[in-house]
């Protein structure tokens, strides 16, 4: 089993363990996650099934499609696609799905000492990310979880 699987309460709530045991593992499905991006090289992903793009004008300081100190997008991608039974971390609800990480959030200036604590997304970047997924024609599910003020 995966190291932190016992802390992943959502598997019980969603019934994903039952689904996985019965062959429903995301195979043949492509999920796009519009968020802060994904940390490339993360050990709990099969990178042959992941594509990462950015629609923002921001250059990543570490060139990894994620924000320093952020990681929300990586976390969401892990809930969806974290590798099953590799002895690391936890696992996702659809570990065999293909994943498209679309970075739509960028750091912005704030009063904080660490500007990477503050992230935001412009509506035009979100719409560009949605349109990118639609135009590709191979995305089955678009995941977006953010709020607006």
PDB file of C-alpha atoms in Angstrom:
ATOM      1  CA  UNK A   1       0.000   0.000   0.000  1.00  0.00           C
ATOM      2  CA  UNK A   2       0.947   3.647  -0.354  1.00  0.00           C
ATOM      3  CA  UNK A   3       2.647   5.288   2.607  1.00  0.00           C
ATOM      4  CA  UNK A   4      -0.053   7.876   3.423  1.00  0.00           C
ATOM      5  CA  UNK A   5      -3.102   6.077   2.038  1.00  0.00           C
ATOM      6  CA  UNK A   6      -4.632   5.783   5.506  1.00  0.00           C
ATOM      7  CA  UNK A   7      -4.894   9.596   5.687  1.00  0.00           C
ATOM      8  CA  UNK A   8      -6.802   9.885   2.418  1.00  0.00           C
ATOM      9  CA  UNK A   9     -10.335  10.070   3.827  1.00  0.00           C
ATOM     10  CA  UNK A  10     -11.823  10.953   0.436  1.00  0.00           C
ATOM     11  CA  UNK A  11     -11.448   7.373  -0.810  1.00  0.00           C
ATOM     12  CA  UNK A  12     -14.029   6.217   1.751  1.00  0.00           C
ATOM     13  CA  UNK A  13     -16.357   9.117   1.017  1.00  0.00           C
ATOM     14  CA  UNK A  14     -16.207   8.647  -2.772  1.00  0.00           C
ATOM     15  CA  UNK A  15     -16.023   4.859  -2.802  1.00  0.00           C
ATOM     16  CA  UNK A  16     -12.932   5.066  -4.976  1.00  0.00           C
ATOM     17  CA  UNK A  17     -11.302   1.982  -3.447  1.00  0.00           C
ATOM     18  CA  UNK A  18     -14.317  -0.076  -4.542  1.00  0.00           C
ATOM     19  CA  UNK A  19     -14.129   1.501  -8.001  1.00  0.00           C
ATOM     20  CA  UNK A  20     -10.397   0.775  -8.315  1.00  0.00           C
ATOM     21  CA  UNK A  21     -10.839  -2.827  -7.166  1.00  0.00           C
ATOM     22  CA  UNK A  22     -13.465  -3.264  -9.904  1.00  0.00           C
ATOM     23  CA  UNK A  23     -11.383  -1.843 -12.742  1.00  0.00           C
ATOM     24  CA  UNK A  24     -12.620   1.752 -12.740  1.00  0.00           C
ATOM     25  CA  UNK A  25      -9.228   3.436 -12.649  1.00  0.00           C
ATOM     26  CA  UNK A  26      -9.511   6.269 -15.169  1.00  0.00           C
ATOM     27  CA  UNK A  27      -8.016   4.344 -18.078  1.00  0.00           C
ATOM     28  CA  UNK A  28      -9.041   5.989 -21.344  1.00  0.00           C
ATOM     29  CA  UNK A  29     -10.036   9.289 -19.701  1.00  0.00           C
ATOM     30  CA  UNK A  30      -8.159  12.585 -20.009  1.00  0.00           C
ATOM     31  CA  UNK A  31      -8.584  15.068 -17.157  1.00  0.00           C
ATOM     32  CA  UNK A  32      -7.449  18.683 -17.412  1.00  0.00           C
ATOM     33  CA  UNK A  33      -6.661  20.555 -14.190  1.00  0.00           C
ATOM     34  CA  UNK A  34      -6.728  24.356 -14.429  1.00  0.00           C
ATOM     35  CA  UNK A  35      -4.797  25.573 -11.407  1.00  0.00           C
ATOM     36  CA  UNK A  36      -1.284  26.657 -10.345  1.00  0.00           C
ATOM     37  CA  UNK A  37       0.356  24.006 -12.519  1.00  0.00           C
ATOM     38  CA  UNK A  38       2.168  20.853 -11.477  1.00  0.00           C
ATOM     39  CA  UNK A  39       5.624  20.319 -10.045  1.00  0.00           C
ATOM     40  CA  UNK A  40       7.460  18.481 -12.784  1.00  0.00           C
ATOM     41  CA  UNK A  41       9.372  15.403 -11.728  1.00  0.00           C
ATOM     42  CA  UNK A  42       7.127  14.737  -8.699  1.00  0.00           C
ATOM     43  CA  UNK A  43       7.799  11.135  -7.693  1.00  0.00           C
ATOM     44  CA  UNK A  44       4.169  10.101  -7.252  1.00  0.00           C
ATOM     45  CA  UNK A  45       3.206  10.551 -10.923  1.00  0.00           C
ATOM     46  CA  UNK A  46       3.725   8.482 -14.051  1.00  0.00           C
ATOM     47  CA  UNK A  47       5.073  11.260 -16.278  1.00  0.00           C
ATOM     48  CA  UNK A  48       4.426   9.341 -19.489  1.00  0.00           C
ATOM     49  CA  UNK A  49       0.712  10.117 -18.975  1.00  0.00           C
ATOM     50  CA  UNK A  50       1.017  13.801 -17.995  1.00  0.00           C
ATOM     51  CA  UNK A  51       1.306  16.928 -20.075  1.00  0.00           C
ATOM     52  CA  UNK A  52       1.874  20.366 -18.533  1.00  0.00           C
ATOM     53  CA  UNK A  53       1.235  23.692 -20.227  1.00  0.00           C
ATOM     54  CA  UNK A  54       0.968  27.286 -19.076  1.00  0.00           C
ATOM     55  CA  UNK A  55      -1.307  29.979 -20.483  1.00  0.00           C
ATOM     56  CA  UNK A  56       0.063  32.720 -18.222  1.00  0.00           C
ATOM     57  CA  UNK A  57       2.568  35.374 -19.191  1.00  0.00           C
ATOM     58  CA  UNK A  58       4.613  34.644 -16.070  1.00  0.00           C
ATOM     59  CA  UNK A  59       7.890  32.765 -16.298  1.00  0.00           C
ATOM     60  CA  UNK A  60       8.228  30.204 -13.548  1.00  0.00           C
ATOM     61  CA  UNK A  61      11.182  30.940 -11.289  1.00  0.00           C
ATOM     62  CA  UNK A  62      12.013  27.226 -11.084  1.00  0.00           C
ATOM     63  CA  UNK A  63      10.798  26.380 -14.591  1.00  0.00           C
ATOM     64  CA  UNK A  64       8.503  23.655 -13.303  1.00  0.00           C
ATOM     65  CA  UNK A  65       4.991  24.921 -14.061  1.00  0.00           C
ATOM     66  CA  UNK A  66       4.212  25.492 -10.408  1.00  0.00           C
ATOM     67  CA  UNK A  67       4.503  28.282  -7.904  1.00  0.00           C
ATOM     68  CA  UNK A  68       7.153  28.285  -5.205  1.00  0.00           C
ATOM     69  CA  UNK A  69       5.423  27.738  -1.887  1.00  0.00           C
ATOM     70  CA  UNK A  70       2.211  26.929  -3.768  1.00  0.00           C
ATOM     71  CA  UNK A  71       1.559  23.425  -4.925  1.00  0.00           C
ATOM     72  CA  UNK A  72      -2.241  23.528  -4.951  1.00  0.00           C
ATOM     73  CA  UNK A  73      -2.292  22.357  -8.564  1.00  0.00           C
ATOM     74  CA  UNK A  74       0.111  19.515  -7.767  1.00  0.00           C
ATOM     75  CA  UNK A  75      -2.119  18.488  -4.847  1.00  0.00           C
ATOM     76  CA  UNK A  76      -5.255  18.475  -7.018  1.00  0.00           C
ATOM     77  CA  UNK A  77      -3.429  16.469  -9.701  1.00  0.00           C
ATOM     78  CA  UNK A  78      -2.371  13.979  -7.001  1.00  0.00           C
ATOM     79  CA  UNK A  79      -5.942  13.531  -5.772  1.00  0.00           C
ATOM     80  CA  UNK A  80      -6.879  12.651  -9.334  1.00  0.00           C
ATOM     81  CA  UNK A  81      -3.852  10.747 -10.621  1.00  0.00           C
ATOM     82  CA  UNK A  82      -1.406   9.892  -7.818  1.00  0.00           C
ATOM     83  CA  UNK A  83       0.101   6.488  -8.670  1.00  0.00           C
ATOM     84  CA  UNK A  84      -1.564   3.473  -7.078  1.00  0.00           C
ATOM     85  CA  UNK A  85       0.369   1.110  -4.809  1.00  0.00           C
ATOM     86  CA  UNK A  86       3.869   2.458  -5.492  1.00  0.00           C
ATOM     87  CA  UNK A  87       4.735   2.780  -1.786  1.00  0.00           C
ATOM     88  CA  UNK A  88       4.946   6.578  -1.994  1.00  0.00           C
ATOM     89  CA  UNK A  89       2.544   9.208  -0.654  1.00  0.00           C
ATOM     90  CA  UNK A  90      -1.029   8.340  -1.417  1.00  0.00           C
ATOM     91  CA  UNK A  91      -2.902   7.558  -4.583  1.00  0.00           C
ATOM     92  CA  UNK A  92      -5.485   9.218  -6.741  1.00  0.00           C
ATOM     93  CA  UNK A  93      -9.050   8.269  -7.536  1.00  0.00           C
ATOM     94  CA  UNK A  94      -8.161   7.697 -11.208  1.00  0.00           C
ATOM     95  CA  UNK A  95      -4.473   6.719 -11.304  1.00  0.00           C
ATOM     96  CA  UNK A  96      -4.620   5.434 -14.897  1.00  0.00           C
ATOM     97  CA  UNK A  97      -6.168   8.600 -16.335  1.00  0.00           C
ATOM     98  CA  UNK A  98      -4.198  10.849 -18.664  1.00  0.00           C
ATOM     99  CA  UNK A  99      -3.640  14.286 -17.184  1.00  0.00           C
ATOM    100  CA  UNK A 100      -3.296  17.747 -18.677  1.00  0.00           C
ATOM    101  CA  UNK A 101      -2.110  20.339 -16.159  1.00  0.00           C
ATOM    102  CA  UNK A 102      -2.938  23.862 -17.342  1.00  0.00           C
ATOM    103  CA  UNK A 103      -1.342  26.639 -15.332  1.00  0.00           C
ATOM    104  CA  UNK A 104      -3.737  29.599 -15.161  1.00  0.00           C
ATOM    105  CA  UNK A 105      -2.576  31.131 -11.850  1.00  0.00           C
ATOM    106  CA  UNK A 106       0.422  33.432 -11.439  1.00  0.00           C
ATOM    107  CA  UNK A 107       2.117  35.170  -8.519  1.00  0.00           C
ATOM    108  CA  UNK A 108       1.291  38.833  -8.115  1.00  0.00           C
ATOM    109  CA  UNK A 109       2.739  41.690  -6.117  1.00  0.00           C
ATOM    110  CA  UNK A 110       1.492  41.944  -2.578  1.00  0.00           C
ATOM    111  CA  UNK A 111       2.463  43.430   0.747  1.00  0.00           C
ATOM    112  CA  UNK A 112       3.759  40.021   1.777  1.00  0.00           C
ATOM    113  CA  UNK A 113       7.489  39.406   2.183  1.00  0.00           C
ATOM    114  CA  UNK A 114       7.085  36.429  -0.147  1.00  0.00           C
ATOM    115  CA  UNK A 115       5.119  37.395  -3.247  1.00  0.00           C
ATOM    116  CA  UNK A 116       4.639  33.703  -4.036  1.00  0.00           C
ATOM    117  CA  UNK A 117       2.221  33.492  -1.121  1.00  0.00           C
ATOM    118  CA  UNK A 118      -0.167  35.550  -3.247  1.00  0.00           C
ATOM    119  CA  UNK A 119      -1.518  34.063  -6.430  1.00  0.00           C
ATOM    120  CA  UNK A 120      -4.277  35.067  -8.758  1.00  0.00           C
ATOM    121  CA  UNK A 121      -5.720  34.227 -12.124  1.00  0.00           C
ATOM    122  CA  UNK A 122      -6.923  36.617 -14.755  1.00  0.00           C
ATOM    123  CA  UNK A 123     -10.257  35.774 -16.326  1.00  0.00           C
ATOM    124  CA  UNK A 124      -8.685  35.816 -19.780  1.00  0.00           C
ATOM    125  CA  UNK A 125      -6.130  33.183 -18.671  1.00  0.00           C
ATOM    126  CA  UNK A 126      -8.907  30.975 -17.264  1.00  0.00           C
ATOM    127  CA  UNK A 127     -10.916  31.311 -20.474  1.00  0.00           C
ATOM    128  CA  UNK A 128      -7.809  30.615 -22.562  1.00  0.00           C
ATOM    129  CA  UNK A 129      -7.213  27.458 -20.504  1.00  0.00           C
ATOM    130  CA  UNK A 130     -10.805  26.294 -20.994  1.00  0.00           C
ATOM    131  CA  UNK A 131     -10.653  27.008 -24.723  1.00  0.00           C
ATOM    132  CA  UNK A 132      -7.329  25.186 -25.004  1.00  0.00           C
ATOM    133  CA  UNK A 133      -8.968  22.083 -23.508  1.00  0.00           C
ATOM    134  CA  UNK A 134     -11.994  22.335 -25.809  1.00  0.00           C
ATOM    135  CA  UNK A 135      -9.943  23.015 -28.936  1.00  0.00           C
ATOM    136  CA  UNK A 136      -7.714  19.987 -28.310  1.00  0.00           C
ATOM    137  CA  UNK A 137     -10.704  17.695 -28.574  1.00  0.00           C
ATOM    138  CA  UNK A 138      -9.183  15.019 -26.337  1.00  0.00           C
ATOM    139  CA  UNK A 139     -10.105  16.331 -22.868  1.00  0.00           C
ATOM    140  CA  UNK A 140     -13.013  14.510 -21.216  1.00  0.00           C
ATOM    141  CA  UNK A 141     -13.116  16.382 -17.887  1.00  0.00           C
ATOM    142  CA  UNK A 142     -12.027  19.909 -16.938  1.00  0.00           C
ATOM    143  CA  UNK A 143     -11.347  20.359 -13.214  1.00  0.00           C
ATOM    144  CA  UNK A 144     -11.376  23.909 -11.841  1.00  0.00           C
ATOM    145  CA  UNK A 145     -11.596  24.707  -8.152  1.00  0.00           C
ATOM    146  CA  UNK A 146     -11.176  28.360  -7.340  1.00  0.00           C
ATOM    147  CA  UNK A 147     -13.202  31.310  -6.160  1.00  0.00           C
ATOM    148  CA  UNK A 148     -13.650  34.930  -7.086  1.00  0.00           C
ATOM    149  CA  UNK A 149     -14.130  38.112  -5.157  1.00  0.00           C
TER     150      UNK A 149
END
